[in-house]
Short mmCIF file of C-alpha atoms and ligand atoms in Angstrom, two decimals:
data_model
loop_
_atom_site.label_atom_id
_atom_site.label_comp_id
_atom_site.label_asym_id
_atom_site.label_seq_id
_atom_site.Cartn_x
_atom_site.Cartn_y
_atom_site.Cartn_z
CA UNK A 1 54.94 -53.36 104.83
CA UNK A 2 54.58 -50.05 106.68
CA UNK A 3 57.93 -48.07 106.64
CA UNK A 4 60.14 -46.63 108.91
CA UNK A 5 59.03 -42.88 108.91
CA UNK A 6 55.31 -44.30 109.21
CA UNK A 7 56.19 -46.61 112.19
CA UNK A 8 57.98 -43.84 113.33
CA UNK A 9 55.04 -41.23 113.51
CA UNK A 10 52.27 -43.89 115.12
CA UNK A 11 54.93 -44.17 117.74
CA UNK A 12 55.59 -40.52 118.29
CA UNK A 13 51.36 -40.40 118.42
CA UNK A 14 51.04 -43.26 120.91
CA UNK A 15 53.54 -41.23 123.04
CA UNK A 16 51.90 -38.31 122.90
CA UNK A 17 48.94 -39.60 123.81
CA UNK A 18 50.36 -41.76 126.61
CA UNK A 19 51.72 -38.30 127.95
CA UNK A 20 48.61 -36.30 127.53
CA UNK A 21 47.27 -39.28 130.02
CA UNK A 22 49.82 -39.37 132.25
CA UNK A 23 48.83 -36.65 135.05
CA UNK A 24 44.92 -38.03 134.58
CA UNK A 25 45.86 -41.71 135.40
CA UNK A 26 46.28 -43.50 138.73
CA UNK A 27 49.93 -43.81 138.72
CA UNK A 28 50.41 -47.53 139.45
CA UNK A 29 48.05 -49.85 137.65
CA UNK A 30 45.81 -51.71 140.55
CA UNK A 31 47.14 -54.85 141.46
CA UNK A 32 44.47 -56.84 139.49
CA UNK A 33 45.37 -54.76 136.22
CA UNK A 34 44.80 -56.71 133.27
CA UNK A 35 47.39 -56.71 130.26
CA UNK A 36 46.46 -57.31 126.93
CA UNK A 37 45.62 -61.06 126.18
CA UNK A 38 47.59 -60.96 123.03
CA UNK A 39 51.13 -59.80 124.83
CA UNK A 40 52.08 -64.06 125.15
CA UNK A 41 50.59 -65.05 121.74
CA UNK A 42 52.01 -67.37 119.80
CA UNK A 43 54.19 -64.81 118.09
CA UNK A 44 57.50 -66.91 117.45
CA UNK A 45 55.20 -68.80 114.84
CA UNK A 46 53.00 -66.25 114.23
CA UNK A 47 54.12 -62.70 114.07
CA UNK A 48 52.08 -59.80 113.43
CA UNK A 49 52.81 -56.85 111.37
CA UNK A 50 54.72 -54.09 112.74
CA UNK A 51 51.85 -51.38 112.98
CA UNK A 52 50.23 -53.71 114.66
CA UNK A 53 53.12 -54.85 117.30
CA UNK A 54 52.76 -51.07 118.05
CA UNK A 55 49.51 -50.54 118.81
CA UNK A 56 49.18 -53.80 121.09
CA UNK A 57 52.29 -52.30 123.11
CA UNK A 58 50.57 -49.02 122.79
CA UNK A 59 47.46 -50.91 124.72
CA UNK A 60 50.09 -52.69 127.03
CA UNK A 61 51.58 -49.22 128.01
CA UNK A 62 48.02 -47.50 128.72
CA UNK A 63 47.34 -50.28 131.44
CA UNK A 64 50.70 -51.24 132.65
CA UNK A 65 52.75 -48.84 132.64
CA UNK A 66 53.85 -46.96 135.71
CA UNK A 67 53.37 -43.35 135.65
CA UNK A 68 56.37 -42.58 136.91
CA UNK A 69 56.65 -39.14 134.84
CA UNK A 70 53.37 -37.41 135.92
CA UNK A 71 54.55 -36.28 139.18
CA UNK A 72 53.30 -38.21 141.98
CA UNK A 73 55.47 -41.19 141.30
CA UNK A 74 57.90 -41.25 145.09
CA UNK A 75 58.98 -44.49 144.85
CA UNK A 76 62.60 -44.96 145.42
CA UNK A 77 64.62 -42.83 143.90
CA UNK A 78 62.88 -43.40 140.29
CA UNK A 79 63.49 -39.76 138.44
CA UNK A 80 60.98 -38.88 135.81
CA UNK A 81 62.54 -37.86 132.52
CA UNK A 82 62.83 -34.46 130.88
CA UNK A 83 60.90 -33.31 128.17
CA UNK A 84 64.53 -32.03 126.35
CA UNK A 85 65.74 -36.11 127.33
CA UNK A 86 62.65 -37.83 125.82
CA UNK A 87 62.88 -35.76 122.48
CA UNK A 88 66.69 -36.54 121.98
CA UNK A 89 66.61 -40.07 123.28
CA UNK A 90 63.88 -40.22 120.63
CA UNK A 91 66.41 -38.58 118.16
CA UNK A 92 69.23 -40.79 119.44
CA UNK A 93 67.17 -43.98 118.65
CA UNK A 94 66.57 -43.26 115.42
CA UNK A 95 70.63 -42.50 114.87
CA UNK A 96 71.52 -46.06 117.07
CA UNK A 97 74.98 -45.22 117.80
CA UNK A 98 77.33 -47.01 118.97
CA UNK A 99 79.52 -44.93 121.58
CA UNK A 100 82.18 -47.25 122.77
CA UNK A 101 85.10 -46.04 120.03
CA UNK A 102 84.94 -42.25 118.86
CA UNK A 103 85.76 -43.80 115.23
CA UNK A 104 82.12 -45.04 115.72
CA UNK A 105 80.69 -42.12 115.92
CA UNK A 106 81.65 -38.01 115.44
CA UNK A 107 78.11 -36.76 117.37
CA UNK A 108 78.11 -39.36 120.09
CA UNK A 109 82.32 -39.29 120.54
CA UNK A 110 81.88 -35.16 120.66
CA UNK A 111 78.53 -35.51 123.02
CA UNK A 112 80.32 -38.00 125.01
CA UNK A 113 83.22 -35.64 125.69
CA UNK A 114 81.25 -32.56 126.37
CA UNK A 115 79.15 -33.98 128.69
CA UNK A 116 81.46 -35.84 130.50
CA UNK A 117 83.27 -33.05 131.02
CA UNK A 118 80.18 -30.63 132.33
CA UNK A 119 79.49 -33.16 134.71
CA UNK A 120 83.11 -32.59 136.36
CA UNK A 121 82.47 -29.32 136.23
CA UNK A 122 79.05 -29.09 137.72
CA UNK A 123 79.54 -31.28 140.45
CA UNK A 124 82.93 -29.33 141.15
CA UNK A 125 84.71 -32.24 141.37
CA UNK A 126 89.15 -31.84 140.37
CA UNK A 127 89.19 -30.63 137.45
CA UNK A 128 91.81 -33.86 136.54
CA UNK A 129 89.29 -36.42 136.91
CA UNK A 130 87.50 -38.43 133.82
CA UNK A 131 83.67 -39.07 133.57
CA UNK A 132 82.14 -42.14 131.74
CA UNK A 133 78.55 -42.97 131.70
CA UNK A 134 77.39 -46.71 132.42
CA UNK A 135 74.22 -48.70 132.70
CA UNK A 136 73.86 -47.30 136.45
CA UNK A 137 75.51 -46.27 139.56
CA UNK A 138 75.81 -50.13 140.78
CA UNK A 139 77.70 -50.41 137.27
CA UNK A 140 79.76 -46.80 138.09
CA UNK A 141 80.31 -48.37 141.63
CA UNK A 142 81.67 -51.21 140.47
CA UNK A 143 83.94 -49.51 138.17
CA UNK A 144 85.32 -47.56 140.79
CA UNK A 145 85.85 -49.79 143.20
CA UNK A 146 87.69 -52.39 140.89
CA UNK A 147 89.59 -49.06 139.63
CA UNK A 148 90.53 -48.46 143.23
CA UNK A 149 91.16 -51.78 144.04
CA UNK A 150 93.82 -52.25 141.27
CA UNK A 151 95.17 -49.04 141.71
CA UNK A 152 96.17 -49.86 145.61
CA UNK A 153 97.72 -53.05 144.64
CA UNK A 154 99.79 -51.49 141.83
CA UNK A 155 101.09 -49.01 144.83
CA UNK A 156 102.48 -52.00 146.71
CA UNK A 157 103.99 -53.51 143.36
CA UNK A 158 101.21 -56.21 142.46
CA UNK A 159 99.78 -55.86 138.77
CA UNK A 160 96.41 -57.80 139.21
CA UNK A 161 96.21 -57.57 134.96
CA UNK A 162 99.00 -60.10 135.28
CA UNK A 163 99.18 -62.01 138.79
CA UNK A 164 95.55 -61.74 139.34
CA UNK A 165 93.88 -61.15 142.29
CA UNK A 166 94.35 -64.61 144.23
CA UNK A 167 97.41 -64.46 146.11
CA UNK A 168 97.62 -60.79 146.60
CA UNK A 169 98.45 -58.42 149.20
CA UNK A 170 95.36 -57.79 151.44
CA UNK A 171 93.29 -54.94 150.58
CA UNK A 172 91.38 -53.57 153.93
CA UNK A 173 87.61 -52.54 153.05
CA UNK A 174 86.12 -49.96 155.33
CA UNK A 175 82.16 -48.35 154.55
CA UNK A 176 79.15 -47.48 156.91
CA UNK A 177 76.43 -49.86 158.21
CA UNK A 178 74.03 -47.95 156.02
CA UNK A 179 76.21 -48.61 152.61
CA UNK A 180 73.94 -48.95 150.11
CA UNK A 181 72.98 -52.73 148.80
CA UNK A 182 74.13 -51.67 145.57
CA UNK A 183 78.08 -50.30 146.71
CA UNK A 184 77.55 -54.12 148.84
CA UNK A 185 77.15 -55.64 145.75
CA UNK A 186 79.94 -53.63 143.95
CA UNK A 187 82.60 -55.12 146.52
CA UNK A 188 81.47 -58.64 146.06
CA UNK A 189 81.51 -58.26 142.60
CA UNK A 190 85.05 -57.10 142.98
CA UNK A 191 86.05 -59.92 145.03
CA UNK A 192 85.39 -58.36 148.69
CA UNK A 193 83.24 -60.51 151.05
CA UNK A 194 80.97 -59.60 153.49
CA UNK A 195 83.21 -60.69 156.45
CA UNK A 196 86.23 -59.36 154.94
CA UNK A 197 84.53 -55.45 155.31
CA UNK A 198 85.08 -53.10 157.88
CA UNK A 199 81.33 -51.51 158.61
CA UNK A 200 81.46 -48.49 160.37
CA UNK A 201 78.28 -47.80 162.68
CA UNK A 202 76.16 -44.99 161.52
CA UNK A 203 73.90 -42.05 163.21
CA UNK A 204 70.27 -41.22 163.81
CA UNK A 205 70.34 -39.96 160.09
CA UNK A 206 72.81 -42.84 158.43
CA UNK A 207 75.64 -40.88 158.61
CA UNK A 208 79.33 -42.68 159.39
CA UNK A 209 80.14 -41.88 162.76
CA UNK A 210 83.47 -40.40 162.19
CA UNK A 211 84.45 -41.36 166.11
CA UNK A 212 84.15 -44.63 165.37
CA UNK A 213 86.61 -45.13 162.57
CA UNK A 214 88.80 -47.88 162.85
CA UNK A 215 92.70 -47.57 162.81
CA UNK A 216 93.61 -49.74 159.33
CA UNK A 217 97.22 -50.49 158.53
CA UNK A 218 98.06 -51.47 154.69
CA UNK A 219 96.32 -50.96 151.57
CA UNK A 220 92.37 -49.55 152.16
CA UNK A 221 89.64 -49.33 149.99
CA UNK A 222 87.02 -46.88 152.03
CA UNK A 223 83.49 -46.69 150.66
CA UNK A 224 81.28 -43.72 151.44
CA UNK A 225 78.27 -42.52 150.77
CA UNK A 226 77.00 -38.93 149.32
CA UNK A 227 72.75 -39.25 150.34
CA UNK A 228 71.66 -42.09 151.62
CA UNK A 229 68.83 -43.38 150.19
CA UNK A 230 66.82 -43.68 153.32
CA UNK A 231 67.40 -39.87 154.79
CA UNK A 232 68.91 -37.89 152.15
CA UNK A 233 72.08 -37.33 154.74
CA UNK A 234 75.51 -37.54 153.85
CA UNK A 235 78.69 -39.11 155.16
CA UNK A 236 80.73 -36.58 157.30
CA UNK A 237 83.78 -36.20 154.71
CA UNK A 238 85.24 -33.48 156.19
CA UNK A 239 85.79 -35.05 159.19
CA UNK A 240 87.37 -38.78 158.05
CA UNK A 241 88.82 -37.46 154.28
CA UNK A 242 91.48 -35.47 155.60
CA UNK A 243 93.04 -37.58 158.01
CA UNK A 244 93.38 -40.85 155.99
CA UNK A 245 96.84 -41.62 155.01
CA UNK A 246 96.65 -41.08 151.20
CA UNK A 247 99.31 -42.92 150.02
CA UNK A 248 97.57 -46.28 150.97
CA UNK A 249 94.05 -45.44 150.63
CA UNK A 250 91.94 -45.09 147.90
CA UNK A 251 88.03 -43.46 148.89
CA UNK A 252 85.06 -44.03 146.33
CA UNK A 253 82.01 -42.61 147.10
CA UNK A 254 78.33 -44.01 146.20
CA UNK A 255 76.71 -40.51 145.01
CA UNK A 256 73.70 -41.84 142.93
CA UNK A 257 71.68 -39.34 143.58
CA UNK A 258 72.64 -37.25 146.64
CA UNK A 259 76.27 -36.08 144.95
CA UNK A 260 73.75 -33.69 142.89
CA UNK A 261 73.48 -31.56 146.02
CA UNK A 262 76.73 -30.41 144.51
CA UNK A 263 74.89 -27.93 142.30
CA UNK A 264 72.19 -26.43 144.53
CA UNK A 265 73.77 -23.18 146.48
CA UNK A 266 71.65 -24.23 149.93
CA UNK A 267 72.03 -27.73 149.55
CA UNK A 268 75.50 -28.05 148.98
CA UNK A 269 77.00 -28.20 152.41
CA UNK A 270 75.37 -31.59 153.03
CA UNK A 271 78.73 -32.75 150.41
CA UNK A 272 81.06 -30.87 151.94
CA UNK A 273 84.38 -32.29 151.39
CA UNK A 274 83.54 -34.80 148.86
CA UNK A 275 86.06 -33.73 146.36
CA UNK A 276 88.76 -35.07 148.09
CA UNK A 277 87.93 -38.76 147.29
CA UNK A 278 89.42 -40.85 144.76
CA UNK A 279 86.00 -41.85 142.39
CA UNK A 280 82.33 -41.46 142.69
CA UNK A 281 79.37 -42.77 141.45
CA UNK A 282 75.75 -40.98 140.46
CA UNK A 283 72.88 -41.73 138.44
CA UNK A 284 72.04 -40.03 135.54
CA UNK A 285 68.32 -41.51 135.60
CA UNK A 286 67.79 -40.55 139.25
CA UNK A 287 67.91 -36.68 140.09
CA UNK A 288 68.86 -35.57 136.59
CA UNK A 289 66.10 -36.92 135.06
CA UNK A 290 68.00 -38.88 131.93
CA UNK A 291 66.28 -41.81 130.28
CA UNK A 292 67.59 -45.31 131.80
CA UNK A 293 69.81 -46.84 132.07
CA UNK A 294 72.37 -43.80 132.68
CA UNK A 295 75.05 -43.90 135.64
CA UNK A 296 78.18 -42.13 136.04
CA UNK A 297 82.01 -42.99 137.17
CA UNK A 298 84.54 -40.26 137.60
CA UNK A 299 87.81 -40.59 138.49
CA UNK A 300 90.47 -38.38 139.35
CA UNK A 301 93.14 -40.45 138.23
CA UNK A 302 91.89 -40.77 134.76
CA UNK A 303 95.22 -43.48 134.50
CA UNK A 304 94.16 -45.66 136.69
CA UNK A 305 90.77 -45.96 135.40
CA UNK A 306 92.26 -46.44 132.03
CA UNK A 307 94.84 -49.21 133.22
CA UNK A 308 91.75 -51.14 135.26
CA UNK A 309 89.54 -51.28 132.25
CA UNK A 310 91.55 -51.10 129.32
CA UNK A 311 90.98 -54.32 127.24
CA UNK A 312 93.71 -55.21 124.90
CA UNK A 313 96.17 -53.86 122.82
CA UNK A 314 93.51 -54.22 119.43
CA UNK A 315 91.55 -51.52 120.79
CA UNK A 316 93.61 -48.77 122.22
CA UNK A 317 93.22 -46.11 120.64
CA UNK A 318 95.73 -43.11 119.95
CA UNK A 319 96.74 -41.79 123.96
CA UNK A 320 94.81 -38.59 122.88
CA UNK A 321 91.72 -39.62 122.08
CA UNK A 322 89.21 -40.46 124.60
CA UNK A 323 87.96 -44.10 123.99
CA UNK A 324 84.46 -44.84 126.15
CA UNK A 325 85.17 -48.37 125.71
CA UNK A 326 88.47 -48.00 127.76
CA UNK A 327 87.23 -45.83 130.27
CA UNK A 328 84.48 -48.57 131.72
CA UNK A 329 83.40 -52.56 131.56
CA UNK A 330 81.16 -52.23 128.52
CA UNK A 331 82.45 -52.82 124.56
CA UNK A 332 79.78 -51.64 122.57
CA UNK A 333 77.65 -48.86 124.50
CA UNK A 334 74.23 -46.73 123.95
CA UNK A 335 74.82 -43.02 123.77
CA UNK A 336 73.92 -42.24 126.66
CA UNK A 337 75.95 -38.92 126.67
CA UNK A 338 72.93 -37.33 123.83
CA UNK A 339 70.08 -37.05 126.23
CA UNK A 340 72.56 -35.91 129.59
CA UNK A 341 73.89 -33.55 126.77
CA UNK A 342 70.41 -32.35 125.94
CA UNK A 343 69.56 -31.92 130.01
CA UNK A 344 72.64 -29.95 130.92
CA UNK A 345 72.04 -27.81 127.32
CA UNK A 346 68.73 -26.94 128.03
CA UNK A 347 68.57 -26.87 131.92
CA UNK A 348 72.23 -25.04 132.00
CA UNK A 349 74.02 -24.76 135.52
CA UNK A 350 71.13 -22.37 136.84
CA UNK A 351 68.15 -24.47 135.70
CA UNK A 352 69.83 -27.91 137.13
CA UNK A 353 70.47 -26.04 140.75
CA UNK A 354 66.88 -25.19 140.21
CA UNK A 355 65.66 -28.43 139.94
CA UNK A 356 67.45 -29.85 142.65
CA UNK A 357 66.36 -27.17 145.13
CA UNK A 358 62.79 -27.65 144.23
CA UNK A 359 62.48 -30.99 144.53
CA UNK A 360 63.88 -30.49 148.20
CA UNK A 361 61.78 -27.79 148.63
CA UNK A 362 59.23 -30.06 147.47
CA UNK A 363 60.15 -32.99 149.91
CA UNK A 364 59.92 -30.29 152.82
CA UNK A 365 56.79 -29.32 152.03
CA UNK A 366 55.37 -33.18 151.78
CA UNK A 367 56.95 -33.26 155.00
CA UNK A 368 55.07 -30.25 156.58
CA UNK A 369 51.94 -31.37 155.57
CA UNK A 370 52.31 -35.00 156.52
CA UNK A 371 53.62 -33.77 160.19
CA UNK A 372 50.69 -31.20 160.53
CA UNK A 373 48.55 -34.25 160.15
CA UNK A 374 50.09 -35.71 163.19
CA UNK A 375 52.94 -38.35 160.88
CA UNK A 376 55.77 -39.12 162.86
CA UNK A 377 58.89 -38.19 160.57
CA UNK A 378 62.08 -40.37 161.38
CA UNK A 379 64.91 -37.90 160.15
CA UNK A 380 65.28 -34.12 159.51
CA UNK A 381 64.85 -33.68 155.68
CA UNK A 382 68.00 -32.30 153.82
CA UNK A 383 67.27 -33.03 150.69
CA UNK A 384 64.67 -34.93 148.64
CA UNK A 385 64.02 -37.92 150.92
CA UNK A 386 61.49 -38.06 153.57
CA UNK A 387 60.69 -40.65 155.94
CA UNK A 388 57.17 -41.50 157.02
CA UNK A 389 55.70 -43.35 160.11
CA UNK A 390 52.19 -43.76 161.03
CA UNK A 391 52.17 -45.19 164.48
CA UNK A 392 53.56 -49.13 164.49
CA UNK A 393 54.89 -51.55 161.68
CA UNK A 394 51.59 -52.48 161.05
CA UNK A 395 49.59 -49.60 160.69
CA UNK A 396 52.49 -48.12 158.71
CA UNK A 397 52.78 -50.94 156.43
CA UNK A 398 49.06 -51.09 155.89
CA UNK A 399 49.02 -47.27 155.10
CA UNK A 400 51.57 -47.80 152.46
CA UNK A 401 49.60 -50.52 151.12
CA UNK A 402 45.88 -48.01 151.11
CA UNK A 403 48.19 -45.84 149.35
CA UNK A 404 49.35 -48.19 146.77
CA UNK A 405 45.82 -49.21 145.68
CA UNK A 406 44.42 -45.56 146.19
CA UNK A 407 46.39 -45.00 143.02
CA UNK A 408 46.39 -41.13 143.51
CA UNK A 409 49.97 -41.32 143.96
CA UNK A 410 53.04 -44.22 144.65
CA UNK A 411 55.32 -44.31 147.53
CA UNK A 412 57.39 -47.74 148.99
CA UNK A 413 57.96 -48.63 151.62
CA UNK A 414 61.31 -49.08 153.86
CA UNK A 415 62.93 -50.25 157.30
CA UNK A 416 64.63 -47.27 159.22
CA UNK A 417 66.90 -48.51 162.30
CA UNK A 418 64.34 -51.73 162.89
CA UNK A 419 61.06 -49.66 162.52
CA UNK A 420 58.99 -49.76 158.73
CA UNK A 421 58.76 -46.75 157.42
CA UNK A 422 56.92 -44.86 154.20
CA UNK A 423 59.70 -43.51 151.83
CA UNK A 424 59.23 -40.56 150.01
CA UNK A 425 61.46 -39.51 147.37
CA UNK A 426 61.16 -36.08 144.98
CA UNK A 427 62.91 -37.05 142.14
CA UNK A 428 60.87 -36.33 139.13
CA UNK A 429 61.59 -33.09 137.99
CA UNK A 430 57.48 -32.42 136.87
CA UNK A 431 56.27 -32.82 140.73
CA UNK A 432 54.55 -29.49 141.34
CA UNK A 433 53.44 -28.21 145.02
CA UNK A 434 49.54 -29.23 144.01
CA UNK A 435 51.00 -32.81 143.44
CA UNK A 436 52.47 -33.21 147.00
CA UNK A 437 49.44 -31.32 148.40
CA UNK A 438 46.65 -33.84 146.92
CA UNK A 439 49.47 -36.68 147.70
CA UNK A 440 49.75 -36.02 151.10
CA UNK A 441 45.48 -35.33 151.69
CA UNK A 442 45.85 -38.71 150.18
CA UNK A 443 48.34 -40.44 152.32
CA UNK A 444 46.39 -38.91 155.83
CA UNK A 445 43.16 -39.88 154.28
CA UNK A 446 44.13 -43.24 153.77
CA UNK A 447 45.74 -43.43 157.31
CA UNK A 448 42.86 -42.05 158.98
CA UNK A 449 39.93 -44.57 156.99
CA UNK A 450 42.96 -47.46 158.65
CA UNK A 451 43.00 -45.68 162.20
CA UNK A 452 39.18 -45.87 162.51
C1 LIG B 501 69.87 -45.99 143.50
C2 LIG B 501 71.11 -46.09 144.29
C3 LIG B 501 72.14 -46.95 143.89
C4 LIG B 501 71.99 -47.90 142.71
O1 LIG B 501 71.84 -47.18 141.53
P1 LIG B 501 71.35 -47.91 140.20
O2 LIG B 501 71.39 -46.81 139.20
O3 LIG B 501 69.96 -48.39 140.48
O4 LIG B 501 72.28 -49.01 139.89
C5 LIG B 501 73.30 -46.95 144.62
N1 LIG B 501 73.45 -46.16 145.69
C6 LIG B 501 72.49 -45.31 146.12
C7 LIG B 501 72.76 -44.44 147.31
C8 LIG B 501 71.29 -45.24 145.43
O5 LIG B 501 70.34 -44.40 145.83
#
């Protein structure tokens, strides 16, 4: 029987190795990559020893595994993970908290708190509001807008927790035609259909056309977005925040990754205004670079999030203490807190505005190069997303493709107003200005062997 500690060190090798490979590797494995035999075995009648499990998913990892921490990994909005993250999340494994009552746990109850609370603080949102970390932004969506939801109904005298949400007063649902799939999904999730929302159409760069907002009357949930995923570009919120009529309106905003523009000095105007919204939700695992699965919901009415997801009377806890359980959908809970903790120790409020304004800068160089090469691209970059053409659908699709099994680096691919599109996104924090440089030689060079 090998023991924990030994496990424990062949793992911590077979990382290190991994990462000592990671920059030297193609970054996607080729289509026709071939896992280990072994991986469907019969192991339900047959296990193997543990040392061995390890290696096998040791072998599994060297040819299967995305490299999406070496730096040329642009593929949605996938962050890469910092060093400080890895090594606690490492830490945190071997502790295997539990973080959904502080009684559970002193270091993850304290972490919990503390980071929470920076994130308020960094992202300058009111100083009132409560942060809880989820499984994702969908997740921190979803908690906001069923937070928001029950909040407006309690305002015109309906408790859902009792009456439910058949039978109710009508809610009005307003958001942009370029709301993401995931705050889509959110709403259906918390009983909103499709035909039931209010879409508000959108500009060149995906922002809500503030001209076009529609007169509501009743209880409104509005939706908006902070970076959308396509562009990088924000919803106007200083020009539709201020005039909605606050007592019946409640605004949530889908943040996952653009409400970081928060904390970067020249990047921070594309938010403007976002403060005055009800809840927001970002990623942890996106721009900040956190270990999955890590999304955030804050709320500025830190009641109302604890009357929507409060469970029963067994688990409050004293009114003082801050319970994670209460404060979103899921009972038991990683510590997910420990590595944003770790992040926000390490990086401080400097380092993280640092990181955000390089990766833009990084985008707008990727940019540069691609457009010196004679690549069409669709929407002025603000932030860390660019958008790529090369030509028509086709030629554009097949580029993406090259790319793909090139291996060099890995972008997706994306449809911008009805015309496909490359999309490139910054988000790993390790990207350096030689990675977009040999990316984008390899992006024109595989565009050029398609236009001949
Ligand atoms: C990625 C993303 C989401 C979904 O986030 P998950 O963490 O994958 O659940 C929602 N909205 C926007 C704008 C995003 O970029």
């Amino acid at each position: 029987m090998t023991t924990k500690p030994a496990l424990m060190e062949a793992a911590t090798a077979a990382a290190v190795r991994y990462i000592n490979g990671e920059r030297d590797s193609r970054v996607a494995p080729s289509a026709d990559v071939e896992l280990p035999k072994q991986l469907d075995d019969n192991f339900l009648e047959e296990p193997w020893p543990a040392e061995a499990v390890l290696q096998l998913l040791a072998d599994a990892g060297d040819v299967g595994a995305t490299r999406t921490t070496g730096g040329r990994y642009f593929g949605f909005v996938t962050g890469g993970i910092e060093p400080i993250a890895l090594a606690s999340s490492t830490l945190a494994g071997a502790w295997d908290q539990n973080a959904g009552l502080p009684v559970m746990s002193s270091v993850a109850a304290k972490l919990d708190e503390t980071a929470a609370r920076w994130i308020v603080d960094l992202l300058e949102l009111p100083s009132e509001s409560v942060a809880s970390f989820c499984a994702g932004a969908t997740v921190a969506n979803l908690t906001g807008i069923i937070t928001g939801r029950d909040a407006l109904l309690d305002r015109v005298g309906w408790d859902i927790r009792t009456r439910g949400f058949a039978g109710s007063p009508p809610i009005t649902v307003v958001t942009g035609d370029e709301a993401h799939a995931s705050a889509l999904k959110a709403l259906q999730l918390a009983g909103f259909g499709s035909d039931q929302i209010l879409r508000v159409p959108t500009d060149d760069c995906g922002r809500v056309r503030a001209d076009a907002w529609p007169e509501t009357a009743g209880p409104t949930l509005v939706v908006l977005q902070a970076g959308n995923v396509n562009t990088g570009h924000s919803d106007p919120f200083e020009a539709i925040l201020p005039n909605l009529d606050r007592d019946r309106t409640w605004v949530h905003i889908d943040g996952a990754f653009g409400l970081w523009a928060k904390v970067a000095p020249d990047r921070r105007q594309t938010v403007n205004g976002v403060e005055a919204a009800h809840s927001w939700a970002t990623d942890g695992h996106k721009w900040l670079n956190a270990p999955y699965d890590c999304g955030v919901v804050i709320c500025r009415d830190p009641d109302a999030l604890g009357r929507a997801m409060t469970m029963s009377a067994a688990y409050v806890a004293s009114a003082a203490e801050r319970v994670p359980m209460n404060l979103g959908i899921q009972m038991s809970q990683a510590a997910r807190a420990i590595p944003v903790w770790a992040i926000l120790a390490t990086l401080g409020r400097d380092g993280l505005g640092a990181l955000v304004e390089r990766t833009c800068r990084l985008a707008e160089r990727m940019a540069e190069r691609l457009a010196e090469n004679g690549v069409e691209v669709l929407a002025p970059v603000v932030l860390n997303q660019v958008l790529a053409r090369f030509g028509d659908d086709l030629t554009t699709d097949s580029v993406i493709d090259a790319v793909q099994r090139d291996g060099t680096c890995w972008m997706g691919g994306t449809v911008w107003r009805g015309r496909h599109a490359m999309r490139i996104s910054v988000s790993d924090s390790s990207t350096t200005e030689h990675d977009i440089d040999v990316s984008a030689d390899a992006v024109v060079r595989a565009w050029r062997a398609i236009a001949r």
